[in-house]
């Protein structure tokens, strides 16, 4: 599953440097695991949805293997009404009594006689509801009609059919659906028969038997879907949508065809099904979901017009497609044993998603995006409330909170570091060995790293256990170089200055030193290591290519040497790593914010958009967190204007010869100077570009047009709000519609902030989107207080628009407050108005507020001193 991370134009001006995504911390909970005395082997499932009445009925047979005599069988069921339950087991068919445990979401079928060990068949007739909660079997709506669709990960298959809803209970499925004559259906298998009836105006679609698979990967979708079709390596590939958007499916199909061939070669194991469908759904909570052979997506994550799409949208769609397709092997073909190892699914897919896209589009410089993402993950992992990659998860709420940036980002970064240490081909062979040993089965973390250790003959098991089992990441403090060696100390790194690391906590991990322009020499750091061998090099840099999952501290002389060579001696990825490392030192009060801004000044002419983006992300955080008075804001804006506006002008107007990097760099700088530099010239330029883009999106570079829209909106009036709202309501293009909706939440005028929130509470905004509309204005100091007051005042309407995922997002964004009274207010409000699956997000938000309070207290005097020194250059 790909987490939905809402985005407007992705520039440094709008990427939060204070990462406040919810994290899971261990809590006491009632265990909800099923007994293992009865194991399913095969399901036969017929579903009959009624899209008008929003209900469905089901007829189900489950073949089970009973390991020892039992008087009852317990499985999962939620929001299911049972009509009858019988069992056949070496004798007459016997009716069962249904005992429901709503808290555990379980149903127990009790029988008067003991069921003998061996095979048995459960027969179940039941009904259910097509809910509006974007989980289970639910309704997805357009202005024309309803669709019946599914989202089962992690624990919601039980809302569609009674089942053994745990990943280790794999079984084969035979699925059929009875649907209206004018509709079709999509499921994991191919359609093998289509027969009229039963009843007038109906037909029955029967699908091919699936491989052994987990319940959370089942999908069935009903409606008038339209598709474009292709083929790759003998596999039929379709990209499907509602009929009005089928013209937007070709881009995704081309990506999918390339990715399938790439993965077949990489894994050395062919895609195991005869078909692969990618389906865009109007209402979908996650970004995408890797259902085996029937991947579902938010429309924005699959459907774009490449002629008018921005560069970021093209990249995002390609990466999300690659992420979900990687799951077809890592997650679907081989599945984690239990949710505490969900990182095996999500971390691997996060690490893998870039490989085929880099091969297809090397001009996008995606390795630099990976380097930037790692910096944000390291910052997140430096919070006291972070968790280990592998953590306790027993209840549905706990499991839902496992899908965070630790499971995705940190796990992916750790895999990247280990791959860099072993070598790409050795690591690939280890991946193949792991998959081949567990085809159609379940596996643990130990299975994965033991396979890597066996192939590489290196202590991958000890390295991975060190990184997976404990929270946080180390900072490596290097001493003076002597005789080809460098002294090193490791301790856990925290972003705040008051958290004290446990001296016992140590890591085993590879440290790769730069040797030559692109070379590296890697040494293994153990808990007892005091010195490391270093290669001969012109200067000392201890994170070659920026792929190490750790922070570094250098002697003043070595750090000065690095800064002096940052543009000539370091690769772009290493520049991103060094910049992120210095920012972390500032946050932890190990460095002065003025030193960071001097480093940014040294980077200002860097030609790489991602390098500039990483540097400027933290510049905007400084504006939001440290420029607290109007005069400080004016002075800092003036510095941004005079430092970066000349570089923007140097790039010149849009040209047909522009590279993708140049297009993105121009947009980054326009957004920064227009939003934070307060340059009247640039704001006027943005307004002209935005008007042109709104009138005819094909008339200008969409990447620049979208940046201009953001700047113009932040300075917009009521007439501009009306125009953006009208554009949102009129557009059928998912990318543009999403952009326009997010823009409505970025107006700065108080009356328009209130208007945008009222609009988000209305039926004009889908509940998959509304939570983000409430969250966006909480990120800006200009709109935060007014937005929070409105949210609290209208809480019943706000809560009605939230989903399980957006509960956590909204709570997380209260972490942008930066005062003790605000912290207390947030804490009290959510104590009185708790949201499901958001308790960890609240803990982390409160911690983020504490961190901002400390950051401001420690660094604001340094910031004022730096500002004063700049006045001579104005």
CSV table of C-alpha atoms in Angstrom, one decimal, residues 355-607:
chain,number,residue,atom,x,y,z
A,355,UNK,CA,14.9,1.5,-9.8
A,356,UNK,CA,12.7,0.9,-12.9
A,357,UNK,CA,11.8,4.6,-13.0
A,358,UNK,CA,15.4,5.6,-13.0
A,359,UNK,CA,16.1,3.2,-15.8
A,360,UNK,CA,13.1,4.6,-17.8
A,361,UNK,CA,13.7,8.3,-17.0
A,362,UNK,CA,17.4,8.9,-16.1
A,363,UNK,CA,16.8,12.6,-16.9
A,364,UNK,CA,14.7,13.0,-13.8
A,365,UNK,CA,17.7,12.6,-11.4
A,366,UNK,CA,15.6,10.5,-9.0
A,367,UNK,CA,18.6,9.3,-6.9
A,368,UNK,CA,18.7,12.9,-5.6
A,369,UNK,CA,15.1,12.7,-4.6
A,370,UNK,CA,16.0,9.5,-2.6
A,371,UNK,CA,18.8,11.4,-0.9
A,372,UNK,CA,16.5,14.2,0.1
A,373,UNK,CA,13.8,11.9,1.4
A,374,UNK,CA,16.4,10.2,3.6
A,375,UNK,CA,17.2,13.4,5.3
A,376,UNK,CA,13.6,13.9,6.4
A,377,UNK,CA,13.4,10.3,7.6
A,378,UNK,CA,16.6,10.7,9.6
A,379,UNK,CA,15.1,13.8,11.2
A,380,UNK,CA,11.9,11.9,12.0
A,381,UNK,CA,13.9,9.0,13.5
A,382,UNK,CA,15.7,11.5,15.7
A,383,UNK,CA,12.6,12.2,17.7
A,384,UNK,CA,12.3,10.6,21.2
A,385,UNK,CA,8.9,9.1,20.2
A,386,UNK,CA,10.2,7.2,17.2
A,387,UNK,CA,9.8,3.5,17.1
A,388,UNK,CA,11.9,0.5,16.0
A,389,UNK,CA,11.2,-0.7,12.4
A,390,UNK,CA,9.8,-3.9,13.9
A,391,UNK,CA,7.4,-3.1,16.6
A,392,UNK,CA,4.4,-4.6,18.5
A,393,UNK,CA,1.1,-4.5,16.6
A,394,UNK,CA,-1.8,-6.6,17.7
A,395,UNK,CA,-5.1,-4.6,17.4
A,396,UNK,CA,-6.4,-3.0,14.1
A,397,UNK,CA,-5.6,0.5,15.5
A,398,UNK,CA,-2.0,-0.6,16.3
A,399,UNK,CA,-1.7,-2.3,12.9
A,400,UNK,CA,-3.0,0.8,11.0
A,401,UNK,CA,-0.4,3.0,12.7
A,402,UNK,CA,2.4,0.7,11.5
A,403,UNK,CA,2.0,2.2,8.0
A,404,UNK,CA,4.2,5.2,8.8
A,405,UNK,CA,7.5,6.7,7.6
A,406,UNK,CA,9.5,4.3,9.6
A,407,UNK,CA,8.0,1.3,7.8
A,408,UNK,CA,8.3,3.0,4.5
A,409,UNK,CA,11.2,5.5,4.7
A,410,UNK,CA,13.5,4.2,7.3
A,411,UNK,CA,13.2,0.6,6.1
A,412,UNK,CA,13.8,1.6,2.5
A,413,UNK,CA,16.9,3.7,3.6
A,414,UNK,CA,18.3,0.8,5.5
A,415,UNK,CA,18.0,-1.5,2.5
A,416,UNK,CA,19.6,1.1,0.4
A,417,UNK,CA,22.6,1.3,2.7
A,418,UNK,CA,23.0,-2.5,2.9
A,419,UNK,CA,22.7,-2.8,-0.9
A,420,UNK,CA,25.4,-0.1,-1.2
A,421,UNK,CA,27.6,-2.1,1.1
A,422,UNK,CA,27.1,-5.5,-0.5
A,423,UNK,CA,27.0,-4.3,-4.1
A,424,UNK,CA,23.9,-4.2,-6.3
A,425,UNK,CA,24.3,-7.6,-7.9
A,426,UNK,CA,25.1,-9.4,-4.7
A,427,UNK,CA,22.1,-7.8,-3.0
A,428,UNK,CA,19.9,-8.7,-6.0
A,429,UNK,CA,21.0,-12.4,-5.7
A,430,UNK,CA,20.0,-12.3,-2.0
A,431,UNK,CA,16.6,-10.9,-2.9
A,432,UNK,CA,16.1,-13.7,-5.5
A,433,UNK,CA,17.2,-16.3,-3.0
A,434,UNK,CA,14.7,-15.0,-0.4
A,435,UNK,CA,11.8,-14.9,-2.8
A,436,UNK,CA,12.5,-18.3,-4.4
A,437,UNK,CA,12.6,-19.9,-0.9
A,438,UNK,CA,9.2,-18.6,0.1
A,439,UNK,CA,7.1,-18.5,-3.0
A,440,UNK,CA,3.3,-18.3,-2.2
A,441,UNK,CA,4.2,-18.4,1.5
A,442,UNK,CA,5.0,-16.3,4.4
A,443,UNK,CA,8.4,-15.1,5.8
A,444,UNK,CA,10.0,-13.2,8.6
A,445,UNK,CA,12.7,-10.5,8.8
A,446,UNK,CA,15.2,-13.2,9.7
A,447,UNK,CA,14.4,-15.1,6.5
A,448,UNK,CA,15.3,-12.1,4.5
A,449,UNK,CA,18.6,-11.1,6.1
A,450,UNK,CA,19.7,-14.7,6.5
A,451,UNK,CA,19.3,-15.1,2.7
A,452,UNK,CA,21.4,-12.0,2.2
A,453,UNK,CA,24.1,-13.2,4.6
A,454,UNK,CA,24.3,-16.6,2.9
A,455,UNK,CA,24.8,-15.0,-0.5
A,456,UNK,CA,27.2,-12.2,0.5
A,457,UNK,CA,29.1,-14.0,3.2
A,458,UNK,CA,28.9,-10.8,5.2
A,459,UNK,CA,27.3,-10.3,8.6
A,460,UNK,CA,24.1,-8.8,7.1
A,461,UNK,CA,22.0,-10.6,9.8
A,462,UNK,CA,23.8,-8.7,12.5
A,463,UNK,CA,23.7,-5.4,10.6
A,464,UNK,CA,20.0,-5.7,9.9
A,465,UNK,CA,19.1,-6.9,13.4
A,466,UNK,CA,20.9,-3.8,14.8
A,467,UNK,CA,18.9,-1.5,12.5
A,468,UNK,CA,15.5,-3.2,12.7
A,469,UNK,CA,15.2,-4.0,16.4
A,470,UNK,CA,16.1,-0.7,18.0
A,471,UNK,CA,14.7,2.9,17.4
A,472,UNK,CA,16.7,5.9,16.2
A,473,UNK,CA,19.9,6.3,14.3
A,474,UNK,CA,23.5,7.0,15.5
A,475,UNK,CA,25.7,10.1,15.1
A,476,UNK,CA,29.2,9.1,14.3
A,477,UNK,CA,31.7,11.6,15.8
A,478,UNK,CA,35.1,11.5,14.0
A,479,UNK,CA,38.4,12.7,15.4
A,480,UNK,CA,41.6,13.8,13.8
A,481,UNK,CA,43.0,11.6,11.0
A,482,UNK,CA,46.3,9.9,11.6
A,483,UNK,CA,48.2,7.1,9.9
A,484,UNK,CA,45.4,6.1,7.6
A,485,UNK,CA,42.9,5.7,10.5
A,486,UNK,CA,40.3,7.9,12.1
A,487,UNK,CA,38.9,7.6,15.7
A,488,UNK,CA,35.1,7.3,15.8
A,489,UNK,CA,32.5,7.2,18.5
A,490,UNK,CA,28.8,6.4,18.1
A,491,UNK,CA,25.8,7.4,20.1
A,492,UNK,CA,22.1,7.8,19.4
A,493,UNK,CA,21.3,11.1,17.8
A,494,UNK,CA,18.4,13.3,19.0
A,495,UNK,CA,17.1,16.4,17.4
A,496,UNK,CA,16.5,18.0,20.8
A,497,UNK,CA,19.3,19.0,23.1
A,498,UNK,CA,17.8,17.6,26.3
A,499,UNK,CA,17.3,13.9,25.4
A,500,UNK,CA,20.1,11.8,26.8
A,501,UNK,CA,21.1,8.7,24.7
A,502,UNK,CA,21.5,5.4,26.4
A,503,UNK,CA,25.2,4.6,26.3
A,504,UNK,CA,24.5,0.9,25.9
A,505,UNK,CA,22.6,1.5,22.6
A,506,UNK,CA,25.0,0.8,19.7
A,507,UNK,CA,24.7,-0.2,16.1
A,508,UNK,CA,26.6,-2.4,13.6
A,509,UNK,CA,26.6,-0.7,10.2
A,510,UNK,CA,28.8,0.0,7.2
A,511,UNK,CA,30.5,3.3,7.0
A,512,UNK,CA,31.6,4.2,3.4
A,513,UNK,CA,34.3,6.8,2.9
A,514,UNK,CA,34.7,8.8,-0.2
A,515,UNK,CA,37.7,7.9,-2.3
A,516,UNK,CA,38.2,9.7,-5.6
A,517,UNK,CA,35.4,11.6,-7.4
A,518,UNK,CA,32.9,8.8,-7.2
A,519,UNK,CA,34.6,5.9,-5.4
A,520,UNK,CA,34.1,4.6,-1.9
A,521,UNK,CA,35.8,2.3,0.6
A,522,UNK,CA,33.4,0.8,3.2
A,523,UNK,CA,34.4,-0.3,6.7
A,524,UNK,CA,32.2,-2.2,9.2
A,525,UNK,CA,31.5,-0.2,12.4
A,526,UNK,CA,30.7,-2.5,15.3
A,527,UNK,CA,29.6,-1.6,18.9
A,528,UNK,CA,33.2,-1.9,20.0
A,529,UNK,CA,34.9,-0.2,17.1
A,530,UNK,CA,37.1,2.8,18.2
A,531,UNK,CA,39.0,3.4,14.9
A,532,UNK,CA,38.3,2.8,11.2
A,533,UNK,CA,40.7,2.5,8.3
A,534,UNK,CA,40.3,5.3,5.7
A,535,UNK,CA,41.3,5.5,2.1
A,536,UNK,CA,43.7,7.9,0.6
A,537,UNK,CA,41.7,10.9,-0.7
A,538,UNK,CA,42.0,14.6,-1.2
A,539,UNK,CA,39.7,15.2,1.7
A,540,UNK,CA,37.7,13.3,4.3
A,541,UNK,CA,34.0,12.5,3.8
A,542,UNK,CA,32.4,9.7,5.7
A,543,UNK,CA,29.2,9.2,3.8
A,544,UNK,CA,30.0,8.4,0.2
A,545,UNK,CA,27.0,9.0,-2.1
A,546,UNK,CA,25.0,10.0,1.0
A,547,UNK,CA,23.6,6.4,1.4
A,548,UNK,CA,24.6,5.8,5.0
A,549,UNK,CA,21.8,5.8,7.6
A,550,UNK,CA,23.5,7.8,10.2
A,551,UNK,CA,24.5,11.4,11.1
A,552,UNK,CA,28.2,12.5,11.1
A,553,UNK,CA,30.1,15.0,13.2
A,554,UNK,CA,33.5,16.2,11.9
A,555,UNK,CA,36.3,18.2,13.5
A,556,UNK,CA,36.1,22.0,12.7
A,557,UNK,CA,39.0,21.7,10.3
A,558,UNK,CA,37.6,18.8,8.4
A,559,UNK,CA,34.1,20.4,8.2
A,560,UNK,CA,35.5,23.7,6.9
A,561,UNK,CA,37.4,21.7,4.3
A,562,UNK,CA,34.1,20.0,3.2
A,563,UNK,CA,32.3,23.3,3.0
A,564,UNK,CA,35.1,24.7,0.9
A,565,UNK,CA,34.8,21.8,-1.5
A,566,UNK,CA,31.0,21.3,-1.5
A,567,UNK,CA,30.5,22.4,-5.1
A,568,UNK,CA,33.7,20.9,-6.5
A,569,UNK,CA,34.5,17.8,-4.5
A,570,UNK,CA,31.1,16.4,-3.5
A,571,UNK,CA,28.5,14.8,-5.8
A,572,UNK,CA,25.0,16.3,-5.8
A,573,UNK,CA,23.7,13.4,-3.5
A,574,UNK,CA,26.6,14.1,-1.1
A,575,UNK,CA,25.7,17.8,-1.1
A,576,UNK,CA,22.2,16.9,-0.1
A,577,UNK,CA,23.4,14.6,2.6
A,578,UNK,CA,25.9,17.2,4.0
A,579,UNK,CA,23.2,19.9,4.0
A,580,UNK,CA,20.7,17.7,5.8
A,581,UNK,CA,23.4,16.7,8.3
A,582,UNK,CA,24.2,20.3,9.1
A,583,UNK,CA,20.5,21.2,9.5
A,584,UNK,CA,20.2,18.3,12.0
A,585,UNK,CA,23.1,19.7,13.9
A,586,UNK,CA,21.4,23.0,14.1
A,587,UNK,CA,18.1,21.4,15.3
A,588,UNK,CA,20.1,19.6,18.0
A,589,UNK,CA,21.9,22.8,19.0
A,590,UNK,CA,25.3,21.4,17.9
A,591,UNK,CA,25.6,24.1,15.3
A,592,UNK,CA,24.6,27.7,14.8
A,593,UNK,CA,21.7,28.5,12.4
A,594,UNK,CA,23.9,31.2,10.9
A,595,UNK,CA,26.3,28.6,9.8
A,596,UNK,CA,23.6,26.7,8.1
A,597,UNK,CA,22.5,29.8,6.2
A,598,UNK,CA,26.1,30.5,5.2
A,599,UNK,CA,26.2,26.9,3.8
A,600,UNK,CA,23.0,27.7,1.8
A,601,UNK,CA,24.6,30.8,0.5
A,602,UNK,CA,27.6,28.7,-0.7
A,603,UNK,CA,25.1,26.4,-2.5
A,604,UNK,CA,22.9,29.1,-4.1
A,605,UNK,CA,24.4,28.7,-7.5
A,606,UNK,CA,24.1,24.9,-7.6
A,607,UNK,CA,22.6,23.8,-10.9
